[in-house]
Amino acid sequence: VPPIRQRVQAMAQDDQVEWYASSEDVETAACYRISVLTDRGWQAGEMSVLSFTLPREHAYAPGKREKLLELVDLFTERLSPFHGHVGLAAVSTYEQYLYQCDEMDVATRYLGLFIESPAIDVSQAHNGFKSVDWITFVGNSFVQRMGGVEVLGNLLRLQGVDFKETAAGLAIVAGPVPDIAPLEKGMPEQLTRINALLRPLRNGAFGSMGFAS
């Protein structure tokens, strides 16, 4: 099988890359996973999406967290994303729709947990992002909608929220490590502040949670 880089170079404008690599088979939720789905030339305005999964210790163990943040910086530098997020999420199998009821279960018990569906989310990604996360990346186009780097940066500082400016946009960080909370405790404070600030950029058109709704 030719390397994917070689195949991409030979692609026509309307061809698409759908790439999935996992540490497990397609019927098992994997600790390590990466997937890519690109747009086709005729899909005007739609996005490509890259998604990956790592064990949660990569967010909490200092040495592994440093490597995770380096990986995020690499993706940001190479891809210049429109928007993106990093944090705790419900991890499912390749056939994600089979376990959407379990995702709904944890989503209704914990606040701050991201429920992702890359193939569906990408269809609405050009209209705004689904939610905020531990790290919420806001691309330059969205930064300009908020008045530019200086305006958005000042708003974040006033709320005591850390952020990192890059050539592609702002990486907004909700604390040193990801935080979720049981429903009865309410949304973690930093996520609440970030959500309030970025609410104008969020997209409410994602509809249902599939079979779980």
mmCIF file of C-alpha atoms in Angstrom:
data_model
loop_
_atom_site.group_PDB
_atom_site.id
_atom_site.type_symbol
_atom_site.label_atom_id
_atom_site.label_comp_id
_atom_site.label_asym_id
_atom_site.label_seq_id
_atom_site.Cartn_x
_atom_site.Cartn_y
_atom_site.Cartn_z
ATOM 1 C CA VAL A 1 0.000 0.000 0.000
ATOM 2 C CA PRO A 2 1.513 3.379 -0.968
ATOM 3 C CA PRO A 3 2.186 5.888 1.844
ATOM 4 C CA ILE A 4 -0.759 8.214 2.477
ATOM 5 C CA ARG A 5 1.428 11.237 1.654
ATOM 6 C CA GLN A 6 2.019 9.778 -1.818
ATOM 7 C CA ARG A 7 -1.672 9.054 -2.317
ATOM 8 C CA VAL A 8 -2.652 12.584 -1.280
ATOM 9 C CA GLN A 9 -0.255 14.121 -3.771
ATOM 10 C CA ALA A 10 -1.956 12.166 -6.568
ATOM 11 C CA MET A 11 -5.518 13.077 -5.524
ATOM 12 C CA ALA A 12 -7.920 14.961 -7.740
ATOM 13 C CA GLN A 13 -9.751 18.007 -6.388
ATOM 14 C CA ASP A 14 -12.942 16.084 -5.622
ATOM 15 C CA ASP A 15 -11.228 13.073 -4.000
ATOM 16 C CA GLN A 16 -11.464 12.606 -0.252
ATOM 17 C CA VAL A 17 -9.188 11.142 2.429
ATOM 18 C CA GLU A 18 -10.848 9.143 5.199
ATOM 19 C CA TRP A 19 -8.108 7.774 7.441
ATOM 20 C CA TYR A 20 -8.553 5.944 10.749
ATOM 21 C CA ALA A 21 -5.796 4.394 12.862
ATOM 22 C CA SER A 22 -6.364 2.843 16.285
ATOM 23 C CA SER A 23 -4.650 0.772 18.966
ATOM 24 C CA GLU A 24 -7.712 -1.525 18.993
ATOM 25 C CA ASP A 25 -10.035 -3.180 16.502
ATOM 26 C CA VAL A 26 -13.088 -1.313 15.212
ATOM 27 C CA GLU A 27 -15.369 -2.881 17.847
ATOM 28 C CA THR A 28 -13.341 -1.700 20.858
ATOM 29 C CA ALA A 29 -12.981 1.800 22.337
ATOM 30 C CA ALA A 30 -9.298 2.639 21.952
ATOM 31 C CA CYS A 31 -6.863 4.431 24.242
ATOM 32 C CA TYR A 32 -5.000 5.658 21.156
ATOM 33 C CA ARG A 33 -6.766 6.742 17.986
ATOM 34 C CA ILE A 34 -6.421 9.280 15.195
ATOM 35 C CA SER A 35 -8.760 9.950 12.291
ATOM 36 C CA VAL A 36 -8.905 12.370 9.382
ATOM 37 C CA LEU A 37 -11.739 13.246 7.027
ATOM 38 C CA THR A 38 -11.085 15.821 4.300
ATOM 39 C CA ASP A 39 -13.570 17.851 2.328
ATOM 40 C CA ARG A 40 -14.070 17.471 -1.423
ATOM 41 C CA GLY A 41 -13.594 20.276 -3.930
ATOM 42 C CA TRP A 42 -17.314 20.552 -4.640
ATOM 43 C CA GLN A 43 -18.186 20.887 -0.941
ATOM 44 C CA ALA A 44 -17.903 24.664 -0.885
ATOM 45 C CA GLY A 45 -17.603 26.063 2.638
ATOM 46 C CA GLU A 46 -17.267 22.699 4.390
ATOM 47 C CA MET A 47 -14.280 21.691 6.516
ATOM 48 C CA SER A 48 -11.785 18.899 6.925
ATOM 49 C CA VAL A 49 -11.514 17.397 10.409
ATOM 50 C CA LEU A 50 -8.734 15.755 12.410
ATOM 51 C CA SER A 51 -9.576 13.989 15.673
ATOM 52 C CA PHE A 52 -7.416 12.014 18.091
ATOM 53 C CA THR A 53 -7.703 10.178 21.407
ATOM 54 C CA LEU A 54 -5.098 9.626 24.135
ATOM 55 C CA PRO A 55 -5.373 8.161 27.656
ATOM 56 C CA ARG A 56 -6.457 10.827 30.159
ATOM 57 C CA GLU A 57 -3.113 10.574 31.996
ATOM 58 C CA HIS A 58 -1.688 12.656 29.140
ATOM 59 C CA ALA A 59 -3.650 15.598 30.523
ATOM 60 C CA TYR A 60 -2.729 15.078 34.188
ATOM 61 C CA ALA A 61 0.815 13.636 34.375
ATOM 62 C CA PRO A 62 3.145 16.653 33.969
ATOM 63 C CA GLY A 63 5.618 15.043 31.562
ATOM 64 C CA LYS A 64 2.904 13.540 29.370
ATOM 65 C CA ARG A 65 0.866 16.750 29.466
ATOM 66 C CA GLU A 66 3.888 18.639 28.125
ATOM 67 C CA LYS A 67 4.099 16.207 25.187
ATOM 68 C CA LEU A 68 0.352 16.552 24.556
ATOM 69 C CA LEU A 69 0.632 20.338 24.429
ATOM 70 C CA GLU A 70 3.582 20.028 22.030
ATOM 71 C CA LEU A 71 1.424 17.858 19.774
ATOM 72 C CA VAL A 72 -1.401 20.403 19.898
ATOM 73 C CA ASP A 73 1.061 23.174 19.003
ATOM 74 C CA LEU A 74 2.279 21.100 16.050
ATOM 75 C CA PHE A 75 -1.249 20.587 14.743
ATOM 76 C CA THR A 76 -1.991 24.276 15.167
ATOM 77 C CA GLU A 77 1.160 25.318 13.341
ATOM 78 C CA ARG A 78 0.783 22.870 10.438
ATOM 79 C CA LEU A 79 -2.996 22.982 9.940
ATOM 80 C CA SER A 80 -4.039 26.549 10.939
ATOM 81 C CA PRO A 81 -7.418 25.250 12.179
ATOM 82 C CA PHE A 82 -10.647 27.197 11.851
ATOM 83 C CA HIS A 83 -11.398 26.075 15.396
ATOM 84 C CA GLY A 84 -10.650 23.108 17.638
ATOM 85 C CA HIS A 85 -10.687 21.734 21.155
ATOM 86 C CA VAL A 86 -8.748 19.489 23.567
ATOM 87 C CA GLY A 87 -10.143 17.970 26.769
ATOM 88 C CA LEU A 88 -11.992 15.105 28.363
ATOM 89 C CA ALA A 89 -14.455 13.268 26.162
ATOM 90 C CA ALA A 90 -16.590 10.158 25.902
ATOM 91 C CA VAL A 91 -14.473 7.614 24.011
ATOM 92 C CA SER A 92 -16.339 5.257 21.714
ATOM 93 C CA THR A 93 -15.650 2.716 18.970
ATOM 94 C CA TYR A 94 -15.281 3.214 15.224
ATOM 95 C CA GLU A 95 -18.995 2.448 14.881
ATOM 96 C CA GLN A 96 -19.834 5.252 17.284
ATOM 97 C CA TYR A 97 -23.574 5.193 16.615
ATOM 98 C CA LEU A 98 -23.862 1.812 18.365
ATOM 99 C CA TYR A 99 -22.998 3.378 21.720
ATOM 100 C CA GLN A 100 -24.638 6.797 21.534
ATOM 101 C CA CYS A 101 -26.950 5.863 24.395
ATOM 102 C CA ASP A 102 -23.884 5.407 26.631
ATOM 103 C CA GLU A 103 -22.517 8.774 25.525
ATOM 104 C CA MET A 104 -25.841 10.358 26.404
ATOM 105 C CA ASP A 105 -25.685 8.701 29.815
ATOM 106 C CA VAL A 106 -22.320 10.234 30.767
ATOM 107 C CA ALA A 107 -23.221 13.558 29.132
ATOM 108 C CA THR A 108 -26.261 13.881 31.391
ATOM 109 C CA ARG A 109 -24.265 13.015 34.516
ATOM 110 C CA TYR A 110 -21.154 15.158 34.031
ATOM 111 C CA LEU A 111 -20.698 18.760 32.914
ATOM 112 C CA GLY A 112 -17.583 19.729 30.999
ATOM 113 C CA LEU A 113 -17.357 16.427 29.130
ATOM 114 C CA PHE A 114 -17.183 16.832 25.357
ATOM 115 C CA ILE A 115 -19.370 14.566 23.229
ATOM 116 C CA GLU A 116 -17.759 14.480 19.800
ATOM 117 C CA SER A 117 -18.995 13.042 16.517
ATOM 118 C CA PRO A 118 -16.373 14.092 13.941
ATOM 119 C CA ALA A 119 -18.205 13.002 10.785
ATOM 120 C CA ILE A 120 -21.389 14.847 11.862
ATOM 121 C CA ASP A 121 -19.749 17.813 13.588
ATOM 122 C CA VAL A 122 -17.686 18.687 10.517
ATOM 123 C CA SER A 123 -20.865 19.316 8.497
ATOM 124 C CA GLN A 124 -21.649 22.284 10.783
ATOM 125 C CA ALA A 125 -18.094 23.322 11.661
ATOM 126 C CA HIS A 126 -18.042 26.246 9.229
ATOM 127 C CA ASN A 127 -20.934 27.851 11.137
ATOM 128 C CA GLY A 128 -19.217 27.817 14.534
ATOM 129 C CA PHE A 129 -17.976 25.412 17.154
ATOM 130 C CA LYS A 130 -20.044 22.979 19.148
ATOM 131 C CA SER A 131 -18.872 23.827 22.670
ATOM 132 C CA VAL A 132 -15.917 24.994 24.752
ATOM 133 C CA ASP A 133 -13.353 22.659 26.298
ATOM 134 C CA TRP A 134 -10.214 22.576 28.461
ATOM 135 C CA ILE A 135 -8.371 24.071 25.479
ATOM 136 C CA THR A 136 -10.569 25.857 22.980
ATOM 137 C CA PHE A 137 -8.796 27.009 19.828
ATOM 138 C CA VAL A 138 -10.356 30.001 18.105
ATOM 139 C CA GLY A 139 -9.031 30.591 14.599
ATOM 140 C CA ASN A 140 -8.267 34.048 13.243
ATOM 141 C CA SER A 141 -11.592 34.341 11.395
ATOM 142 C CA PHE A 142 -13.500 33.875 14.642
ATOM 143 C CA VAL A 143 -11.089 36.113 16.571
ATOM 144 C CA GLN A 144 -11.925 38.923 14.140
ATOM 145 C CA ARG A 145 -15.644 38.377 14.745
ATOM 146 C CA MET A 146 -14.961 39.120 18.420
ATOM 147 C CA GLY A 147 -13.193 42.376 17.571
ATOM 148 C CA GLY A 148 -9.659 41.095 17.030
ATOM 149 C CA VAL A 149 -6.861 39.736 19.190
ATOM 150 C CA GLU A 150 -6.574 42.822 21.388
ATOM 151 C CA VAL A 151 -10.307 43.004 22.177
ATOM 152 C CA LEU A 152 -10.770 39.273 22.813
ATOM 153 C CA GLY A 153 -7.496 39.090 24.728
ATOM 154 C CA ASN A 154 -8.578 41.902 27.037
ATOM 155 C CA LEU A 155 -11.954 40.246 27.647
ATOM 156 C CA LEU A 156 -10.207 36.997 28.592
ATOM 157 C CA ARG A 157 -7.783 38.787 30.927
ATOM 158 C CA LEU A 158 -10.651 40.544 32.683
ATOM 159 C CA GLN A 159 -12.169 37.098 33.393
ATOM 160 C CA GLY A 160 -8.850 35.692 34.599
ATOM 161 C CA VAL A 161 -8.656 33.242 31.684
ATOM 162 C CA ASP A 162 -5.278 32.208 30.273
ATOM 163 C CA PHE A 163 -4.697 32.095 26.528
ATOM 164 C CA LYS A 164 -1.882 31.692 24.038
ATOM 165 C CA GLU A 165 -1.642 33.681 20.829
ATOM 166 C CA THR A 166 -0.453 31.831 17.724
ATOM 167 C CA ALA A 167 -0.159 32.744 14.061
ATOM 168 C CA ALA A 168 -3.459 30.943 13.412
ATOM 169 C CA GLY A 169 -5.512 32.280 16.336
ATOM 170 C CA LEU A 170 -5.915 31.989 20.124
ATOM 171 C CA ALA A 171 -5.678 28.876 22.275
ATOM 172 C CA ILE A 172 -7.877 29.562 25.308
ATOM 173 C CA VAL A 173 -7.100 27.455 28.379
ATOM 174 C CA ALA A 174 -9.526 26.620 31.194
ATOM 175 C CA GLY A 175 -7.040 25.946 33.979
ATOM 176 C CA PRO A 176 -3.862 23.847 34.248
ATOM 177 C CA VAL A 177 -5.724 20.529 33.769
ATOM 178 C CA PRO A 178 -9.151 19.502 32.401
ATOM 179 C CA ASP A 179 -12.059 19.738 34.809
ATOM 180 C CA ILE A 180 -15.485 18.123 34.790
ATOM 181 C CA ALA A 181 -18.128 18.060 37.506
ATOM 182 C CA PRO A 182 -21.183 15.980 38.455
ATOM 183 C CA LEU A 183 -24.395 17.594 37.293
ATOM 184 C CA GLU A 184 -25.400 18.613 40.821
ATOM 185 C CA LYS A 185 -22.187 20.658 41.267
ATOM 186 C CA GLY A 186 -22.703 22.743 38.155
ATOM 187 C CA MET A 187 -20.323 23.668 35.354
ATOM 188 C CA PRO A 188 -16.650 24.237 36.351
ATOM 189 C CA GLU A 189 -16.112 27.968 36.834
ATOM 190 C CA GLN A 190 -13.446 28.496 34.171
ATOM 191 C CA LEU A 191 -15.517 26.744 31.533
ATOM 192 C CA THR A 192 -18.512 28.879 32.500
ATOM 193 C CA ARG A 193 -16.520 32.071 31.991
ATOM 194 C CA ILE A 194 -15.100 30.956 28.655
ATOM 195 C CA ASN A 195 -18.490 29.786 27.435
ATOM 196 C CA ALA A 196 -20.064 33.149 28.288
ATOM 197 C CA LEU A 197 -17.364 35.021 26.359
ATOM 198 C CA LEU A 198 -17.393 32.772 23.304
ATOM 199 C CA ARG A 199 -21.135 32.181 23.168
ATOM 200 C CA PRO A 200 -21.556 34.395 20.048
ATOM 201 C CA LEU A 201 -19.208 32.037 18.171
ATOM 202 C CA ARG A 202 -20.943 28.798 19.120
ATOM 203 C CA ASN A 203 -23.240 27.054 16.675
ATOM 204 C CA GLY A 204 -26.556 25.718 17.906
ATOM 205 C CA ALA A 205 -27.398 23.835 14.702
ATOM 206 C CA PHE A 206 -25.882 20.473 15.581
ATOM 207 C CA GLY A 207 -29.308 18.991 16.226
ATOM 208 C CA SER A 208 -29.678 15.699 18.058
ATOM 209 C CA MET A 209 -27.238 13.233 19.603
ATOM 210 C CA GLY A 210 -28.230 10.618 17.053
ATOM 211 C CA PHE A 211 -29.865 7.456 18.339
ATOM 212 C CA ALA A 212 -29.493 8.657 21.944
ATOM 213 C CA SER A 213 -31.933 11.534 21.529
#
